[in-house]
Tab-separated table of C-alpha atoms and ligand atoms in Angstrom:
chain	number	residue	atom	x	y	z
A	1	MET	CA	-0.147	0.257	-0.137
A	2	THR	CA	1.246	3.567	-0.546
A	3	ASP	CA	1.973	6.084	2.430
A	4	PRO	CA	-1.484	5.666	4.280
A	5	ARG	CA	-1.488	9.581	4.877
A	6	GLN	CA	-1.881	9.976	1.018
A	7	LEU	CA	-4.823	8.508	1.072
A	8	GLY	CA	-8.673	9.724	1.865
A	9	PHE	CA	-10.555	8.979	4.688
A	10	ASP	CA	-12.876	6.415	3.142
A	11	THR	CA	-9.996	4.264	2.196
A	12	LEU	CA	-7.986	4.337	4.992
A	13	GLN	CA	-11.004	3.303	7.254
A	14	ILE	CA	-10.995	0.098	5.124
A	15	HIS	CA	-7.036	-0.608	4.610
A	16	ALA	CA	-4.591	1.287	6.786
A	17	GLY	CA	-2.811	-1.073	9.219
A	18	ALA	CA	-3.845	-4.201	7.148
A	19	SER	CA	-2.528	-6.249	3.636
A	20	PRO	CA	-3.099	-9.715	3.126
A	21	ASP	CA	-2.151	-11.989	5.614
A	22	PRO	CA	1.758	-13.165	4.280
A	23	ALA	CA	1.261	-16.765	5.621
A	24	THR	CA	-2.113	-17.682	3.939
A	25	GLY	CA	-3.346	-14.236	1.727
A	26	ALA	CA	-6.035	-14.320	4.107
A	27	ARG	CA	-7.881	-10.931	3.241
A	28	GLN	CA	-9.840	-9.861	5.982
A	29	VAL	CA	-7.311	-9.513	9.179
A	30	PRO	CA	-7.318	-12.860	10.968
A	31	ILE	CA	-7.897	-12.959	14.875
A	32	TYR	CA	-4.227	-13.912	15.712
A	33	GLN	CA	-5.377	-15.913	18.816
A	34	THR	CA	-2.176	-16.503	20.505
A	35	THR	CA	-0.720	-16.012	23.900
A	36	ALA	CA	3.057	-15.957	22.521
A	37	TYR	CA	5.392	-15.767	19.648
A	38	VAL	CA	7.980	-18.395	18.624
A	39	PHE	CA	11.661	-16.607	18.485
A	40	ARG	CA	13.468	-17.203	15.763
A	41	ASP	CA	16.554	-17.993	18.052
A	42	ALA	CA	18.243	-16.832	21.403
A	43	ASP	CA	19.669	-13.873	19.652
A	44	HIS	CA	16.148	-12.719	18.444
A	45	ALA	CA	14.563	-13.052	21.498
A	46	ALA	CA	17.209	-10.923	22.991
A	47	ALA	CA	17.092	-7.992	20.315
A	48	LEU	CA	12.828	-8.064	21.009
A	49	PHE	CA	13.371	-7.711	24.313
A	50	ASN	CA	16.229	-5.216	24.200
A	51	LEU	CA	13.631	-2.978	21.055
A	52	GLN	CA	16.696	-3.200	18.885
A	53	GLU	CA	13.757	-5.317	16.533
A	54	VAL	CA	10.084	-4.667	16.566
A	55	GLY	CA	8.342	-7.948	17.027
A	56	TYR	CA	5.811	-9.711	19.145
A	57	ILE	CA	6.866	-11.302	21.968
A	58	TYR	CA	3.743	-11.917	24.299
A	59	SER	CA	-0.058	-10.592	23.931
A	60	ARG	CA	-0.198	-8.805	27.101
A	61	LEU	CA	2.048	-6.386	25.239
A	62	THR	CA	1.197	-6.699	21.248
A	63	ASN	CA	-0.628	-8.867	18.920
A	64	PRO	CA	-0.956	-8.757	15.368
A	65	THR	CA	-4.646	-8.161	14.828
A	66	VAL	CA	-4.633	-5.573	17.446
A	67	ALA	CA	-1.758	-3.752	16.061
A	68	ALA	CA	-3.637	-3.665	13.015
A	69	LEU	CA	-6.298	-1.456	14.834
A	70	ALA	CA	-3.842	0.611	16.353
A	71	ASP	CA	-2.266	1.454	13.033
A	72	ARG	CA	-5.716	2.130	11.473
A	73	ILE	CA	-6.811	4.301	14.401
A	74	CYS	CA	-3.196	6.072	14.150
A	75	ALA	CA	-3.744	6.869	10.525
A	76	LEU	CA	-7.409	8.025	11.038
A	77	GLU	CA	-6.488	10.644	13.641
A	78	GLY	CA	-3.031	11.357	11.474
A	79	GLY	CA	-0.806	10.363	14.393
A	80	ALA	CA	2.473	9.065	14.581
A	81	GLY	CA	1.580	6.068	16.788
A	82	ALA	CA	-0.849	4.471	18.754
A	83	VAL	CA	-1.864	1.948	21.214
A	84	CYS	CA	-5.179	-0.255	22.121
A	85	CYS	CA	-6.285	-0.855	25.269
A	86	SER	CA	-9.182	-2.536	27.462
A	87	SER	CA	-11.481	0.333	27.238
A	88	GLY	CA	-11.959	4.025	26.936
A	89	HIS	CA	-10.817	4.535	30.916
A	90	ALA	CA	-8.133	2.046	30.570
A	91	ALA	CA	-6.912	4.651	27.670
A	92	GLN	CA	-6.918	7.664	30.267
A	93	ILE	CA	-5.049	5.894	33.241
A	94	MET	CA	-2.388	4.735	29.964
A	95	ALA	CA	-2.588	8.104	28.685
A	96	LEU	CA	-1.298	10.003	32.148
A	97	PHE	CA	0.395	6.753	33.205
A	98	PRO	CA	3.933	7.886	31.044
A	99	LEU	CA	3.383	11.912	32.223
A	100	MET	CA	2.727	11.608	35.889
A	101	GLY	CA	3.836	10.602	39.262
A	102	PRO	CA	2.785	11.287	42.741
A	103	GLY	CA	2.120	15.355	43.558
A	104	CYS	CA	1.202	15.932	39.628
A	105	ASN	CA	-1.933	17.533	38.455
A	106	ILE	CA	-4.095	17.682	35.189
A	107	VAL	CA	-6.212	20.676	34.489
A	108	SER	CA	-9.690	18.967	33.455
A	109	SER	CA	-12.523	20.202	32.010
A	110	THR	CA	-15.598	20.053	33.844
A	111	ARG	CA	-17.709	18.978	31.042
A	112	LEU	CA	-16.712	15.388	30.809
A	113	TYR	CA	-18.272	11.740	30.357
A	114	GLY	CA	-19.655	11.021	34.413
A	115	GLY	CA	-17.278	7.902	34.715
A	116	THR	CA	-14.376	10.101	33.775
A	117	VAL	CA	-15.289	13.200	35.821
A	118	THR	CA	-15.155	9.989	38.629
A	119	GLN	CA	-11.882	8.710	37.496
A	120	PHE	CA	-10.319	11.942	38.164
A	121	SER	CA	-12.181	13.011	40.834
A	122	GLN	CA	-11.762	10.274	42.950
A	123	THR	CA	-9.945	6.982	41.817
A	124	ILE	CA	-6.709	8.791	40.539
A	125	LYS	CA	-5.877	10.527	44.308
A	126	ARG	CA	-4.842	6.834	45.046
A	127	PHE	CA	-2.118	7.259	42.933
A	128	GLY	CA	-1.133	10.643	44.459
A	129	TRP	CA	-2.054	12.530	40.883
A	130	SER	CA	-4.775	14.647	41.209
A	131	ALA	CA	-7.256	16.711	38.336
A	132	THR	CA	-8.364	20.434	39.123
A	133	PHE	CA	-11.387	20.898	36.838
A	134	VAL	CA	-12.085	24.351	35.091
A	135	ASP	CA	-14.610	25.587	32.436
A	136	THR	CA	-12.733	25.190	29.313
A	137	ASP	CA	-14.775	28.462	27.605
A	138	ASP	CA	-12.965	30.448	30.455
A	139	LEU	CA	-9.376	30.333	28.909
A	140	ASP	CA	-8.334	33.058	31.886
A	141	ALA	CA	-9.261	29.854	34.412
A	142	VAL	CA	-7.495	27.388	32.407
A	143	LYS	CA	-4.347	29.415	32.510
A	144	ALA	CA	-4.905	30.357	36.160
A	145	ALA	CA	-5.460	26.736	36.974
A	146	ILE	CA	-2.254	25.491	35.709
A	147	ASP	CA	0.685	25.077	38.476
A	148	GLU	CA	4.455	23.951	38.741
A	149	ASN	CA	2.734	20.293	39.241
A	150	THR	CA	0.542	20.166	36.285
A	151	ARG	CA	1.702	17.852	33.525
A	152	ALA	CA	-1.256	17.891	30.655
A	153	ILE	CA	-4.160	19.433	29.784
A	154	PHE	CA	-7.751	17.336	29.311
A	155	CYS	CA	-10.879	17.675	27.429
A	156	GLU	CA	-13.240	16.348	25.139
A	157	SER	CA	-13.979	17.111	21.572
A	158	ILE	CA	-17.444	17.165	21.707
A	159	ALA	CA	-18.530	16.520	25.231
A	160	ASN	CA	-20.739	13.927	26.364
A	161	PRO	CA	-23.592	14.723	27.386
A	162	GLY	CA	-24.090	17.859	27.130
A	163	GLY	CA	-23.564	18.880	23.201
A	164	TYR	CA	-20.883	20.796	24.121
A	165	VAL	CA	-17.979	21.845	21.816
A	166	THR	CA	-14.730	22.544	23.052
A	167	ASP	CA	-12.274	24.976	21.280
A	168	ILE	CA	-9.606	22.748	20.967
A	169	PRO	CA	-7.142	25.225	18.934
A	170	ALA	CA	-7.694	27.871	21.872
A	171	ILE	CA	-6.872	25.434	24.782
A	172	ALA	CA	-4.103	23.624	22.255
A	173	ALA	CA	-2.069	27.307	22.372
A	174	ILE	CA	-2.651	27.477	26.222
A	175	ALA	CA	-1.097	24.056	26.903
A	176	GLU	CA	1.871	25.129	24.065
A	177	GLU	CA	2.627	28.313	26.114
A	178	ALA	CA	2.818	26.244	29.301
A	179	GLY	CA	4.809	23.566	27.145
A	180	LEU	CA	2.380	20.798	28.635
A	181	PRO	CA	0.585	17.992	26.604
A	182	LEU	CA	-3.225	18.376	25.677
A	183	ILE	CA	-5.047	15.489	25.909
A	184	VAL	CA	-8.211	15.405	24.188
A	185	ASP	CA	-10.810	12.881	24.538
A	186	ASN	CA	-12.389	12.441	20.942
A	187	THR	CA	-14.845	9.326	21.274
A	188	SER	CA	-17.908	11.438	20.599
A	189	ALA	CA	-16.880	13.056	17.506
A	190	THR	CA	-14.721	10.238	15.805
A	191	PRO	CA	-11.618	11.194	13.687
A	192	TYR	CA	-14.484	11.454	10.932
A	193	LEU	CA	-15.589	14.697	12.277
A	194	CYS	CA	-12.761	16.017	14.192
A	195	ASN	CA	-8.830	15.353	14.189
A	196	PRO	CA	-8.001	16.935	17.598
A	197	ILE	CA	-3.905	16.421	16.841
A	198	ALA	CA	-4.136	18.713	13.187
A	199	HIS	CA	-5.788	21.493	15.829
A	200	GLY	CA	-3.023	20.873	18.144
A	201	ALA	CA	-3.551	18.367	20.597
A	202	THR	CA	-0.980	16.351	21.785
A	203	LEU	CA	-2.568	12.678	22.599
A	204	VAL	CA	-5.584	11.526	21.553
A	205	VAL	CA	-7.648	9.224	23.632
A	206	HIS	CA	-10.974	6.867	22.479
A	207	SER	CA	-13.280	4.540	23.854
A	208	THR	CA	-13.535	2.062	20.782
A	209	THR	CA	-16.481	0.622	22.526
A	210	LYS	CA	-18.371	3.693	20.764
A	211	TYR	CA	-18.946	4.777	17.526
A	212	LEU	CA	-15.165	3.170	16.341
A	213	THR	CA	-16.693	-0.139	17.057
A	214	GLY	CA	-20.195	1.235	16.364
A	215	ASN	CA	-22.593	-1.747	17.169
A	216	GLY	CA	-22.299	-2.322	20.813
A	217	THR	CA	-20.376	-5.232	20.735
A	218	VAL	CA	-17.275	-4.758	22.911
A	219	THR	CA	-15.240	-2.551	24.961
A	220	GLY	CA	-12.032	-0.944	23.798
A	221	GLY	CA	-9.617	1.939	23.874
A	222	ALA	CA	-6.732	3.794	21.994
A	223	ILE	CA	-4.643	6.384	22.729
A	224	VAL	CA	-2.980	8.411	19.495
A	225	ASP	CA	0.301	10.428	20.010
A	226	SER	CA	1.123	13.070	17.332
A	227	GLY	CA	4.613	12.676	17.870
A	228	LYS	CA	5.111	15.983	18.186
A	229	PHE	CA	5.743	17.269	21.789
A	230	ASP	CA	9.578	17.824	23.073
A	231	TRP	CA	9.211	15.517	26.223
A	232	SER	CA	12.991	16.582	27.099
A	233	ALA	CA	12.530	20.069	26.955
A	234	SER	CA	11.050	20.933	30.531
A	235	GLY	CA	12.459	18.001	32.742
A	236	LYS	CA	8.556	17.452	33.793
A	237	PHE	CA	8.572	14.040	31.788
A	238	PRO	CA	11.298	11.905	33.307
A	239	SER	CA	9.566	8.620	32.078
A	240	LEU	CA	10.278	9.776	28.728
A	241	SER	CA	13.175	11.726	28.971
A	242	GLU	CA	15.248	10.051	31.779
A	243	PRO	CA	16.788	6.993	31.848
A	244	GLU	CA	13.753	4.843	32.596
A	245	PRO	CA	14.533	2.042	35.418
A	246	ALA	CA	11.655	-0.229	34.640
A	247	TYR	CA	13.074	-0.638	31.556
A	248	HIS	CA	17.098	-1.070	32.065
A	249	GLY	CA	17.464	2.583	31.913
A	250	LEU	CA	16.460	3.206	28.040
A	251	VAL	CA	15.757	6.764	27.421
A	252	PHE	CA	12.896	6.456	25.709
A	253	HIS	CA	12.627	10.125	24.057
A	254	GLU	CA	16.218	9.517	23.023
A	255	ALA	CA	16.372	6.603	21.579
A	256	LEU	CA	12.497	6.652	20.074
A	257	GLY	CA	12.040	10.022	18.928
A	258	PRO	CA	8.213	10.768	18.169
A	259	MET	CA	7.776	6.996	19.007
A	260	ALA	CA	8.650	7.503	22.720
A	261	PHE	CA	5.264	7.905	24.055
A	262	THR	CA	3.914	4.701	21.852
A	263	PHE	CA	6.789	2.502	22.711
A	264	HIS	CA	6.776	3.280	26.546
A	265	SER	CA	2.902	2.890	26.667
A	266	ILE	CA	4.029	-0.565	25.267
A	267	ALA	CA	6.924	-1.523	26.807
A	268	VAL	CA	6.138	-0.332	30.325
A	269	GLY	CA	2.594	0.530	30.449
A	270	LEU	CA	0.804	-2.537	28.611
A	271	ARG	CA	3.839	-4.522	30.582
A	272	ASP	CA	3.220	-3.459	33.765
A	273	LEU	CA	-0.600	-2.307	33.915
A	274	GLY	CA	-1.821	-4.955	31.867
A	275	MET	CA	-4.288	-2.885	30.441
A	276	THR	CA	-4.452	-5.295	27.332
A	277	MET	CA	-7.070	-5.129	24.162
A	278	ASN	CA	-7.580	-8.952	23.131
A	279	PRO	CA	-7.910	-9.586	19.280
A	280	GLN	CA	-11.150	-11.231	19.250
A	281	GLY	CA	-12.314	-7.230	20.461
A	282	ALA	CA	-9.742	-5.632	18.089
A	283	HIS	CA	-11.889	-7.902	15.239
A	284	TYR	CA	-15.144	-6.579	15.735
A	285	THR	CA	-13.901	-2.771	16.080
A	286	LEU	CA	-11.690	-3.741	12.699
A	287	LEU	CA	-14.874	-4.634	11.047
A	288	GLY	CA	-17.001	-1.758	12.752
A	289	ILE	CA	-14.494	0.956	11.732
A	290	GLU	CA	-14.643	0.179	7.865
A	291	THR	CA	-18.232	1.480	7.968
A	292	LEU	CA	-17.119	4.469	10.364
A	293	SER	CA	-17.383	7.686	7.610
A	294	LEU	CA	-21.037	6.203	5.990
A	295	ARG	CA	-22.577	5.637	9.818
A	296	MET	CA	-21.162	9.189	11.274
A	297	GLN	CA	-22.703	11.132	8.334
A	298	LYS	CA	-25.861	9.202	8.972
A	299	HIS	CA	-25.751	9.111	12.589
A	300	VAL	CA	-25.588	13.353	12.053
A	301	ALA	CA	-27.887	13.678	9.545
A	302	ASN	CA	-30.364	11.931	12.041
A	303	ALA	CA	-29.702	13.974	14.875
A	304	VAL	CA	-30.136	17.171	13.433
A	305	LYS	CA	-33.647	16.287	12.049
A	306	VAL	CA	-34.423	14.857	15.257
A	307	ALA	CA	-33.091	17.588	16.817
A	308	GLU	CA	-35.074	20.134	15.452
A	309	TRP	CA	-38.242	18.269	15.589
A	310	LEU	CA	-37.559	18.080	19.491
A	311	GLU	CA	-36.766	21.927	19.336
A	312	ASN	CA	-40.311	22.767	17.750
A	313	ASP	CA	-41.874	20.502	20.166
A	314	PRO	CA	-44.380	22.084	23.178
A	315	ARG	CA	-43.344	19.681	25.660
A	316	VAL	CA	-40.027	20.163	25.382
A	317	GLU	CA	-38.177	22.937	27.132
A	318	SER	CA	-34.495	23.004	25.412
A	319	VAL	CA	-32.594	21.185	23.390
A	320	THR	CA	-28.532	21.375	23.658
A	321	TYR	CA	-27.353	20.046	20.462
A	322	ALA	CA	-24.526	21.921	18.420
A	323	GLY	CA	-25.783	21.113	15.337
A	324	LEU	CA	-28.724	23.409	15.909
A	325	PRO	CA	-28.298	27.344	14.798
A	326	SER	CA	-30.094	27.640	18.161
A	327	SER	CA	-26.895	26.625	20.341
A	328	PRO	CA	-24.384	29.084	21.821
A	329	TYR	CA	-22.250	26.177	20.278
A	330	PHE	CA	-23.538	26.431	16.404
A	331	ASP	CA	-20.603	28.863	15.260
A	332	ARG	CA	-17.851	26.739	16.540
A	333	ALA	CA	-19.013	23.660	15.899
A	334	SER	CA	-19.260	24.774	11.966
A	335	ARG	CA	-15.574	26.115	12.188
A	336	LEU	CA	-14.008	23.238	13.712
A	337	TYR	CA	-16.400	20.229	13.059
A	338	PRO	CA	-17.681	21.209	9.812
A	339	LYS	CA	-18.903	17.696	8.778
A	340	GLY	CA	-21.521	18.058	11.994
A	341	ALA	CA	-21.610	18.131	15.772
A	342	GLY	CA	-22.353	14.713	16.134
A	343	ALA	CA	-25.028	12.426	17.629
A	344	LEU	CA	-25.194	12.680	21.418
A	345	PHE	CA	-27.162	15.629	23.090
A	346	THR	CA	-29.588	16.025	26.030
A	347	PHE	CA	-32.889	17.709	25.494
A	348	ALA	CA	-34.831	18.964	29.186
A	349	VAL	CA	-38.429	17.654	29.260
A	350	LYS	CA	-41.354	19.665	31.161
A	351	GLY	CA	-42.109	18.058	33.646
A	352	GLY	CA	-38.548	17.327	35.111
A	353	PHE	CA	-37.000	14.525	37.193
A	354	ASP	CA	-40.384	12.365	36.968
A	355	ALA	CA	-41.168	13.083	33.206
A	356	CYS	CA	-37.842	12.052	32.129
A	357	VAL	CA	-38.155	8.627	34.156
A	358	LYS	CA	-41.205	8.015	32.383
A	359	LEU	CA	-40.230	9.136	29.286
A	360	VAL	CA	-37.548	6.589	29.681
A	361	ASP	CA	-39.476	3.528	30.562
A	362	SER	CA	-42.202	4.984	27.286
A	363	LEU	CA	-39.867	4.811	24.164
A	364	LYS	CA	-39.789	1.454	22.737
A	365	LEU	CA	-37.517	1.645	19.828
A	366	PHE	CA	-34.999	3.696	21.964
A	367	SER	CA	-32.824	1.490	24.402
A	368	HIS	CA	-32.824	2.660	27.844
A	369	VAL	CA	-28.766	1.793	28.247
A	370	ALA	CA	-25.505	3.318	29.468
A	371	ASN	CA	-24.023	3.440	26.109
A	372	LEU	CA	-23.650	5.544	23.319
A	373	GLY	CA	-22.568	5.357	19.580
A	374	ASP	CA	-24.633	2.276	18.843
A	375	THR	CA	-26.420	1.937	15.315
A	376	ARG	CA	-29.611	1.613	17.985
A	377	SER	CA	-31.015	4.773	18.941
A	378	LEU	CA	-30.174	4.964	23.079
A	379	ILE	CA	-31.559	7.196	25.598
A	380	ILE	CA	-30.372	7.402	29.261
A	381	HIS	CA	-31.262	9.745	32.013
A	382	SER	CA	-27.999	10.852	33.267
A	383	ALA	CA	-28.992	12.251	36.373
A	384	SER	CA	-30.089	8.715	37.627
A	385	THR	CA	-27.678	6.709	36.031
A	386	THR	CA	-24.347	7.490	34.884
A	387	HIS	CA	-24.026	10.777	36.932
A	388	ARG	CA	-25.508	9.774	39.537
A	389	GLN	CA	-22.116	9.407	41.525
A	390	LEU	CA	-21.921	13.497	40.868
A	391	SER	CA	-22.841	16.052	43.188
A	392	PRO	CA	-26.014	18.142	41.756
A	393	GLU	CA	-23.183	21.100	40.801
A	394	GLN	CA	-20.925	18.476	39.168
A	395	GLN	CA	-24.117	17.131	37.159
A	396	GLU	CA	-25.336	20.749	36.527
A	397	ALA	CA	-21.776	21.467	34.831
A	398	ALA	CA	-21.495	18.658	33.322
A	399	GLY	CA	-24.740	19.204	31.449
A	400	ALA	CA	-26.820	16.511	33.424
A	401	ALA	CA	-29.691	18.038	35.171
A	402	PRO	CA	-32.418	16.128	36.594
A	403	ASN	CA	-35.211	17.394	33.926
A	404	MET	CA	-32.342	15.978	30.959
A	405	VAL	CA	-32.150	13.028	28.960
A	406	ARG	CA	-29.339	12.309	26.748
A	407	VAL	CA	-29.911	10.475	23.568
A	408	SER	CA	-27.428	8.817	21.152
A	409	ILE	CA	-29.151	8.845	17.716
A	410	GLY	CA	-28.648	6.023	15.746
A	411	ILE	CA	-29.091	5.100	11.992
A	412	GLU	CA	-32.734	3.744	12.025
A	413	ASP	CA	-35.112	5.703	9.596
A	414	PRO	CA	-35.549	8.970	11.153
A	415	ASP	CA	-39.412	9.192	11.195
A	416	ASP	CA	-39.205	6.136	13.338
A	417	ILE	CA	-37.069	7.837	15.796
A	418	ILE	CA	-39.316	10.654	15.977
A	419	ALA	CA	-42.604	8.452	16.012
A	420	ASP	CA	-41.014	6.860	19.088
A	421	LEU	CA	-40.107	9.958	20.900
A	422	ASP	CA	-43.702	11.617	20.081
A	423	GLN	CA	-45.882	8.642	21.692
A	424	ALA	CA	-43.386	8.679	24.681
A	425	LEU	CA	-43.274	12.184	25.022
A	426	ALA	CA	-47.166	11.967	25.262
A	427	THR	CA	-47.313	9.408	28.302
A	428	ALA	CA	-44.369	11.240	29.863
A	429	THR	CA	-46.409	14.355	29.998
A	430	ALA	CA	-49.854	13.620	30.059
B	501	PLP	C1	-17.637	5.797	26.947
B	501	PLP	C2	-16.855	6.650	27.514
B	501	PLP	C3	-15.357	6.387	28.139
B	501	PLP	C4	-15.406	5.167	28.760
B	501	PLP	O1	-14.655	4.430	27.836
B	501	PLP	P1	-14.849	2.649	28.121
B	501	PLP	O2	-15.065	2.062	26.773
B	501	PLP	O3	-16.802	2.789	28.667
B	501	PLP	O4	-14.133	2.554	29.192
B	501	PLP	C5	-14.735	7.907	28.050
B	501	PLP	N1	-14.946	8.812	27.128
B	501	PLP	C6	-16.064	9.111	27.004
B	501	PLP	C7	-16.510	10.117	25.715
B	501	PLP	C8	-16.918	7.827	26.704
B	501	PLP	O5	-18.218	8.064	25.864
């Protein structure tokens, strides 16, 4: 295949990272269901363990099926290297792991997936890490939150669940001035709608569980590195810029340049944290990703239709979708995400918490699930489920107020989606 970067998105989503299997000619990427790989001889084994030669050792580290997926996501995001792991939450820990140490913090957007708020505000404290949450629309507040122990800025491109769109170039400029990497969770936008690296992000994380797989079959995660960040400039990232004691003194940045982060994530991150993606899971995601652009076009077209219908319905108080001209984020979304503002949004139902619960229970086509990015239309009442662990202030800040439901608009016939909402709103607000 020619240099993947010269090919268009629709071609890359099918071909990047994969070529016919050299042993059998198999056209689809085989599921390499193996734990280990036979070394040619003792010298070959030594070269692999020393990172002098790239190859397969053990599937906790690398596996050909998983590697094909990592290469494909890397190509779609325009990165230098990528690593897959067991879930989106694993990807977030894996992204932070080489950057952080006890006492270090990240500056994070308040507008995040509910589970990420919990991971950042509670669980990472056990590692001695912390997060300072800021409204990323307030650029002065983002700057003010950075201190000498900050090691990264974190945000989502299109934030789940509130229809919020981040001004990635503005945040990237702040990160660059502070000498910090910007990590963008691009799960809701997907590389089809947004390439954070092109807007200045250093690392992109994904929950491949969602649109990349696309049909709700497997959990997975990925981290893509732009390869552009200078890990040695500030002395703040010793895992990458100084001899790594957990890898017999290798200086990753010096030895591997733009691939330093990716190799560290495999050789130390996956080796010691073990948050590995399995080849069967990678196979499902490889199948799903082949149709990503087609699905995203339909997701977006349906979301626009459904959001417009809801906005004009008297039983609905408000709709927060950046694809609607009434949204305060419409202009930003049109500028940064010209192919669409995703298919995930919230709407407020007249009648508050109780009406929301009734609405969710009355829908027939929609599934009431804690997932998004499926071909099927999905709904959840965030305040009583995914965002339940958060305080009322955090719920409000995350766009998950008690009178709001979140929908992930699927790729069914839009008239059927609207008809289902129509009958359920009738019951909920009767
Ligand atoms: C689902 C999701 C995650 C977590 O991913 P898992 O695969 O469920 O671990 C993180 N960020 C966003 C935006 C998500 O939608």
